[in-house]
Amino acid sequence: MSHNSFGHLFRVTTWGESHGPALGCVIDGCPPGLPLTAEDIQADLDRRKPGTSRFVTQRREADEVRILSGVFEDDRTDGPVTTGTPISLMIENTDQRSKDYSDIRDKWRPGHADYTYDVKYGVRDYRGGGRSSARETAARVAAGAVAKKILGPDIIIQCALIQIGPHKIDRANWDWAETRNNSFFAPDAAIVPVWEAYLDEVRKAGSSTGAILEVVASGVPAGWGAPIYGKLDSDLAAALMSINAVKGVEIGAGFEAAVLTGQSNADQMRRSAHGDVMFTSNNNGGILGGISTGQDIVARFAIKPTSSILTEVESLDRNMAEVSLRTTGRHDPCVGIRAAPVGEAMMACVLADHKLRHRAQTGG
Amino acid sequence: MSHNSFGHLFRVTTWGESHGPALGCVIDGCPPGLPLTAEDIQADLDRRKPGTSRFVTQRREADEVRILSGVFEDDRTDGPVTTGTPISLMIENTDQRSKDYSDIRDKWRPGHADYTYDVKYGVRDYRGGGRSSARETAARVAAGAVAKKILGPDIIIQCALIQIGPHKIDRANWDWAETRNNSFFAPDAAIVPVWEAYLDEVRKAGSSTGAILEVVASGVPAGWGAPIYGKLDSDLAAALMSINAVKGVEIGAGFEAAVLTGQSNADQMRRSAHGDVMFTSNNNGGILGGISTGQDIVARFAIKPTSSILTEVESLDRNMAEVSLRTTGRHDPCVGIRAAPVGEAMMACVLADHKLRHRAQTGG
Amino acid sequence: MSHNSFGHLFRVTTWGESHGPALGCVIDGCPPGLPLTAEDIQADLDRRKPGTSRFVTQRREADEVRILSGVFEDDRTDGPVTTGTPISLMIENTDQRSKDYSDIRDKWRPGHADYTYDVKYGVRDYRGGGRSSARETAARVAAGAVAKKILGPDIIIQCALIQIGPHKIDRANWDWAETRNNSFFAPDAAIVPVWEAYLDEVRKAGSSTGAILEVVASGVPAGWGAPIYGKLDSDLAAALMSINAVKGVEIGAGFEAAVLTGQSNADQMRRSAHGDVMFTSNNNGGILGGISTGQDIVARFAIKPTSSILTEVESLDRNMAEVSLRTTGRHDPCVGIRAAPVGEAMMACVLADHKLRHRAQTGG
Amino acid sequence: MSHNSFGHLFRVTTWGESHGPALGCVIDGCPPGLPLTAEDIQADLDRRKPGTSRFVTQRREADEVRILSGVFEDDRTDGPVTTGTPISLMIENTDQRSKDYSDIRDKWRPGHADYTYDVKYGVRDYRGGGRSSARETAARVAAGAVAKKILGPDIIIQCALIQIGPHKIDRANWDWAETRNNSFFAPDAAIVPVWEAYLDEVRKAGSSTGAILEVVASGVPAGWGAPIYGKLDSDLAAALMSINAVKGVEIGAGFEAAVLTGQSNADQMRRSAHGDVMFTSNNNGGILGGISTGQDIVARFAIKPTSSILTEVESLDRNMAEVSLRTTGRHDPCVGIRAAPVGEAMMACVLADHKLRHRAQTGG
């Protein structure tokens, strides 16, 4: 058992605090012979990096990843490849601004893990949220880049932001290419100005807002996953719910399935022109009985508003005195904006794990 | 790694097919000295039992549990107690009606695991859904009864059905006692006739419907759970998503959190008259940073409509021929109705596991 | 984590007490499509069964195994095959002789787990040793029979008794076929009368004796196993040391390696006539760096004398009073005699697990 | 499952190659509030460090450890303490001498993992043995230092070298203090000149030799450990067998138990003057039924001769050509000499894990 690991055969253990010297992860179980360079990983990290627009934290982190083990290049290969031994990745923290932390040292910020860490551990690295900081997700994104190598080019994983506050995208406009054209990862270009206006309003009010994201994996073959507690959807739910600030996860039709009838929910099956299995709909989000159907795997997750807000809220301090609290500093008004690469990484890690698990049990 | 186990320190491994000789589970890690009889477990099983109203399957299963190990009574104790060794529980299948399974033997029922099991394993116990049958949840309920012994009487876990199809309960009417007065586990007496009428309509149409349930644990002390991949909410999400037909899980405000602002979402903290921590709201569902706050732990899960319906749907058979399919037999039109004891059991198992995990790391 | 499970991808969880209603195991991760009947398992159980000679316990147990799940026969197959779901095996206890247990209920037998279970758990099923009885190994043997199905006919696992008390076999006489001709599993026919005489003497003295066994797996391909904590030898050591009464485990040259020089210990490599790798010796017992070399995998384990003896020994009771104790009842004077099938089973389980683990990481 | 992790609740994952940029480990599950500095860990690393005498490798490594996470100091504490989050430790490799590796790049050194890694992974970091180098044990020693913090000052763990080649210490001379006075960790001062002479002889012959070590933990309370596959002795066997070059492990009387009778092996129990349990001997090595008895926990492990020797041995290269091979470079003629701190570390890690496991299940 490990509180800070996820996955079984593709197993990632993350470590590090927001303002410690570094953070990183160790990946165990990666198959040998996969080409892997720091640049491969850096590309994904750069997509998650802070400081890319006025709507995300202004903390400036290079987020430069170093590969410390598990990869080797000799003159027989065309570049570094994985060796089958543990891959250790490290990202040094470089912009831990020296500041007065006395406020959050002693006060419990509502919606943060301050109180629960103090109750549980009696001690807490309060600088920048310590271990509970969203900076930990950099290690996930790095691991996700390795997971994608295992999945290969035929499996495409993409994540889109589909709702900020009350403003949803129009699914009729959905264009994955659009997610790479705006800093919101929005698949609908038309929503961008709406969200910008809304976020400006939220910021002016010293507030924050929640969001919903959708992550989709295409090209996953039928047969991955397993009954009963190794279900693909169960593992995805755990993986996505473990992301900071996530409060809900759904697969396929999700909560909407509650209002469907058996007929409307049934993903009926036909034979394609090529003789393949073809489904007439995908309410099940590409998973039946915990096992992939070959359709797109579709998951959504809801993110609560950033708890660090400029508006005063009431709270307690470690001495149980009632206090008021405003959280200044560099914070995202909507952490959902930078969550897309993290959602992709979690999907990639879960699928890589299940690819190996499937291979173990069935040889396939 | 185990596909059929859940939990770490309170670890449950379930086994069994719907129409095999028996099903059951092995519970490992249960502390010694807890009073435990088959009757304790039977009480929970009886709440899940089929055949209790016209809206659930008419299969008649006694669901009688036997304790095969891990419990011992000698003349020094007031009755059987757990010994700290594995507790093996078995429920024999008694009503596996001998019937012609030729239909589902060769045809893949849409929305079921028929196709995915066939693709993955090449072989499948098709009788009554085999391993993917909801009968497997009987083993979960049995394990949950043991988990409650670990949690003790101060932690109360209750689950309510809060929506069937489009019909939601009125939360203003919420009364937990009501859930024990009607066969729907509804906390709002007024909804019962509405649901009855709706379900009659659904049955007449040869259809089925989805549902939403809410499970709440009261009395959980602050401090259980763990960062980052041992989060209480992450484990709950996996546990609830692993229940048959579940397509969504949310904690506290859940998907609604997406539309909240930072201020409205903040669960502000005050000092109670007794000097305790008191929250002014519970949007976080009793969990912050993956660790319990001491408030009620609140989770909801959505269940899709039963896939076995009397109306014809289109599908394929194992030879990839297109076929039409009506599923006759004994099926719940809304599997959500019997899911409340299962939701409680999963909550109990997750909490029992985390109680032991918390004790391991902090001694507390 | 599970105290009562072993293996990772071929994962076995055992349960049951010596005098409870039954004992058994759940096997998770078994690949689908392997032919498996109760008879396959029974054959191995019968080799371990008590009552086969005057040197083993006279307890009469049919040790009949039932397969409760995970195996299915339909008209498309030539007999029952595994389905990929958990295989639950149960053996009912039928000869729990009703007797007066007051002696061991309150007194701690030296060399037994009586005292340590009491200290740890505060309660103990004292009947026949409860969970710590060697009867638990029946479940291992059953699991081993399934493991052998995964390994296939090219991997041969055999275990021989090579020493009882001071009397060692003559390795020059080694003949595996002999192990099937005598009730000692001795590979040297000449040792049998020596051991018989020695055991008669031991029994007359109301005493017992230790033993050493050697287990060998042939046909294991090179490449199974893994650094650093998934080493084949490390897993074998744990597996063999977990057998009741085992106090030592060695691989290849084992403790003798301490006195070897680098030259004499080196298993030099040559190319065989067929162009294969060939080693000139096997001091490493078929494992280098935790990974199989393709040679025979060779392990030995030492078993202490049965602690239950007719001669009086001094001890304490639960009230900390000093007592004298003679253990009457049905006991093996040398538990090593029946340990060969258990050694084979543990070897089979470890190898089956590593076959799947190897396949997961390398596809091979 | 993780190939590179050990322990369950005190869980250590190591990473790194001999000639990569660094090596290290991540420790998960450490309780909060334990004082911990890099100096605490460095003290143990320095005991394992190469270059301390003419009988060990002349590689010069500072082996300076950095704590990258999991420890925090604020003005409320008297120094850094663990926070309950993962502790990441890193040791940079500084003396990776740039050299011509062409020999071991293509040739398989007998007794090394060269061939098995190549077969398994198809690629191998051959520089200095890569992942299979004994340098990996530095990470274990670092983890062991943290484990000792969990165990506290009342549990004393010591390891002694008791045999080199055919030369055994005289147990009558045993003095733990002596192990800190000579570079062999010998508990018998008289053996030191014997070993020095023998090792000089071995070196002159261009050879190497094996060794045996004994590790003892005092002060472990009765009750730690667990049946059946969580046995303390089973976990110890795995831990010690996972150390490079170890070929045998025994507990208490070990292989000698095979020749004992039931009477001579029985560790009889008496009541001490203080009313405590007292054993008259310790053939069981402080463990019964996998659970500690309160006596010293005693384990021995055998180490094979260093495989890298100056004398020519026959082998193969990657092209399956027969070659001759002499291993020059900096090598220990007897790796057992530096293994004592590693044995202690493994004992400490196993015990720390079981302390937490015991606490989880029994609260004690």
Short mmCIF file of N, CA and C in Angstrom, two decimals, chain C residues 10-60:
data_model
loop_
_atom_site.label_atom_id
_atom_site.label_comp_id
_atom_site.label_asym_id
_atom_site.label_seq_id
_atom_site.Cartn_x
_atom_site.Cartn_y
_atom_site.Cartn_z
N PHE C 10 -0.42 -13.55 -10.20
CA PHE C 10 -1.07 -14.81 -9.82
C PHE C 10 -1.17 -14.71 -8.31
N ARG C 11 -2.32 -14.32 -7.83
CA ARG C 11 -2.43 -13.92 -6.42
C ARG C 11 -3.35 -14.88 -5.68
N VAL C 12 -2.81 -15.45 -4.61
CA VAL C 12 -3.53 -16.46 -3.84
C VAL C 12 -3.80 -15.92 -2.44
N THR C 13 -5.02 -16.00 -2.02
CA THR C 13 -5.40 -15.63 -0.66
C THR C 13 -5.95 -16.87 0.03
N THR C 14 -5.31 -17.30 1.11
CA THR C 14 -5.81 -18.49 1.79
C THR C 14 -6.56 -18.11 3.06
N TRP C 15 -7.43 -19.00 3.48
CA TRP C 15 -8.23 -18.76 4.69
C TRP C 15 -8.50 -20.10 5.36
N GLY C 16 -8.86 -20.05 6.61
CA GLY C 16 -9.31 -21.27 7.28
C GLY C 16 -8.47 -21.68 8.46
N GLU C 17 -9.15 -22.31 9.40
CA GLU C 17 -8.51 -22.83 10.59
C GLU C 17 -8.55 -24.35 10.56
N SER C 18 -7.68 -24.96 11.31
CA SER C 18 -7.55 -26.41 11.33
C SER C 18 -8.86 -27.11 11.69
N HIS C 19 -9.59 -26.55 12.63
CA HIS C 19 -10.81 -27.21 13.08
C HIS C 19 -12.06 -26.39 12.82
N GLY C 20 -11.96 -25.43 11.92
CA GLY C 20 -13.15 -24.71 11.49
C GLY C 20 -13.91 -25.58 10.49
N PRO C 21 -15.00 -25.06 9.95
CA PRO C 21 -15.79 -25.86 9.02
C PRO C 21 -15.04 -26.20 7.72
N ALA C 22 -14.15 -25.35 7.30
CA ALA C 22 -13.48 -25.57 6.01
C ALA C 22 -12.25 -24.69 5.93
N LEU C 23 -11.46 -24.92 4.91
CA LEU C 23 -10.36 -24.03 4.58
C LEU C 23 -10.33 -23.91 3.06
N GLY C 24 -9.59 -22.95 2.57
CA GLY C 24 -9.55 -22.80 1.13
C GLY C 24 -8.74 -21.62 0.69
N CYS C 25 -8.91 -21.26 -0.58
CA CYS C 25 -8.19 -20.11 -1.12
C CYS C 25 -8.96 -19.52 -2.28
N VAL C 26 -8.64 -18.27 -2.57
CA VAL C 26 -9.15 -17.59 -3.75
C VAL C 26 -7.94 -17.22 -4.60
N ILE C 27 -7.98 -17.61 -5.85
CA ILE C 27 -6.88 -17.34 -6.77
C ILE C 27 -7.34 -16.27 -7.74
N ASP C 28 -6.62 -15.16 -7.77
CA ASP C 28 -7.00 -14.09 -8.68
C ASP C 28 -5.89 -13.88 -9.71
N GLY C 29 -6.30 -13.61 -10.92
CA GLY C 29 -5.33 -13.30 -11.96
C GLY C 29 -5.02 -14.46 -12.90
N CYS C 30 -5.66 -15.59 -12.66
CA CYS C 30 -5.41 -16.75 -13.52
C CYS C 30 -5.86 -16.43 -14.95
N PRO C 31 -5.04 -16.67 -15.93
CA PRO C 31 -5.45 -16.44 -17.31
C PRO C 31 -6.65 -17.31 -17.68
N PRO C 32 -7.44 -16.87 -18.65
CA PRO C 32 -8.62 -17.62 -19.08
C PRO C 32 -8.24 -18.76 -20.02
N GLY C 33 -9.14 -19.70 -20.14
CA GLY C 33 -9.01 -20.71 -21.17
C GLY C 33 -8.16 -21.91 -20.81
N LEU C 34 -7.72 -22.01 -19.55
CA LEU C 34 -6.94 -23.17 -19.15
C LEU C 34 -7.87 -24.28 -18.67
N PRO C 35 -7.73 -25.49 -19.19
CA PRO C 35 -8.55 -26.60 -18.70
C PRO C 35 -8.28 -26.82 -17.21
N LEU C 36 -9.33 -26.93 -16.42
CA LEU C 36 -9.12 -27.14 -14.98
C LEU C 36 -10.33 -27.85 -14.37
N THR C 37 -10.04 -28.99 -13.75
CA THR C 37 -11.10 -29.71 -13.04
C THR C 37 -10.65 -29.93 -11.60
N ALA C 38 -11.60 -30.28 -10.76
CA ALA C 38 -11.27 -30.59 -9.36
C ALA C 38 -10.29 -31.75 -9.30
N GLU C 39 -10.38 -32.68 -10.25
CA GLU C 39 -9.49 -33.83 -10.24
C GLU C 39 -8.03 -33.40 -10.41
N ASP C 40 -7.81 -32.41 -11.27
CA ASP C 40 -6.45 -31.91 -11.47
C ASP C 40 -5.84 -31.48 -10.14
N ILE C 41 -6.65 -30.81 -9.35
CA ILE C 41 -6.16 -30.29 -8.07
C ILE C 41 -6.06 -31.42 -7.05
N GLN C 42 -7.05 -32.31 -7.10
CA GLN C 42 -7.09 -33.40 -6.12
C GLN C 42 -5.83 -34.26 -6.17
N ALA C 43 -5.32 -34.46 -7.36
CA ALA C 43 -4.13 -35.30 -7.50
C ALA C 43 -2.99 -34.77 -6.65
N ASP C 44 -2.81 -33.45 -6.66
CA ASP C 44 -1.74 -32.89 -5.84
C ASP C 44 -2.08 -32.95 -4.35
N LEU C 45 -3.34 -32.70 -4.05
CA LEU C 45 -3.74 -32.76 -2.63
C LEU C 45 -3.51 -34.15 -2.06
N ASP C 46 -3.79 -35.15 -2.86
CA ASP C 46 -3.63 -36.53 -2.37
C ASP C 46 -2.18 -36.84 -2.02
N ARG C 47 -1.26 -36.20 -2.72
CA ARG C 47 0.16 -36.42 -2.41
C ARG C 47 0.54 -35.83 -1.06
N ARG C 48 -0.17 -34.80 -0.63
CA ARG C 48 0.12 -34.15 0.65
C ARG C 48 -0.68 -34.75 1.80
N LYS C 49 -1.66 -35.55 1.47
CA LYS C 49 -2.66 -36.01 2.43
C LYS C 49 -2.04 -36.73 3.62
N PRO C 50 -2.59 -36.52 4.81
CA PRO C 50 -2.10 -37.26 5.97
C PRO C 50 -2.52 -38.72 5.91
N GLY C 51 -1.91 -39.51 6.74
CA GLY C 51 -2.36 -40.89 6.91
C GLY C 51 -1.78 -41.88 5.92
N THR C 52 -0.73 -41.49 5.20
CA THR C 52 -0.22 -42.38 4.16
C THR C 52 0.84 -43.37 4.66
N SER C 53 1.44 -43.12 5.81
CA SER C 53 2.40 -44.07 6.35
C SER C 53 2.43 -43.92 7.86
N ARG C 54 3.19 -44.80 8.53
CA ARG C 54 3.18 -44.72 9.98
C ARG C 54 3.99 -43.53 10.50
N PHE C 55 4.66 -42.82 9.60
CA PHE C 55 5.50 -41.71 10.04
C PHE C 55 4.80 -40.35 9.92
N VAL C 56 3.54 -40.37 9.51
CA VAL C 56 2.83 -39.10 9.40
C VAL C 56 1.56 -39.15 10.23
N THR C 57 0.96 -38.00 10.47
CA THR C 57 -0.20 -37.92 11.35
C THR C 57 -1.29 -38.88 10.89
N GLN C 58 -1.98 -39.45 11.85
CA GLN C 58 -3.04 -40.40 11.54
C GLN C 58 -4.40 -39.73 11.37
N ARG C 59 -4.39 -38.39 11.47
CA ARG C 59 -5.64 -37.70 11.17
C ARG C 59 -6.10 -38.13 9.78
N ARG C 60 -7.38 -38.44 9.64
CA ARG C 60 -7.92 -38.89 8.35
C ARG C 60 -8.73 -37.77 7.71
#
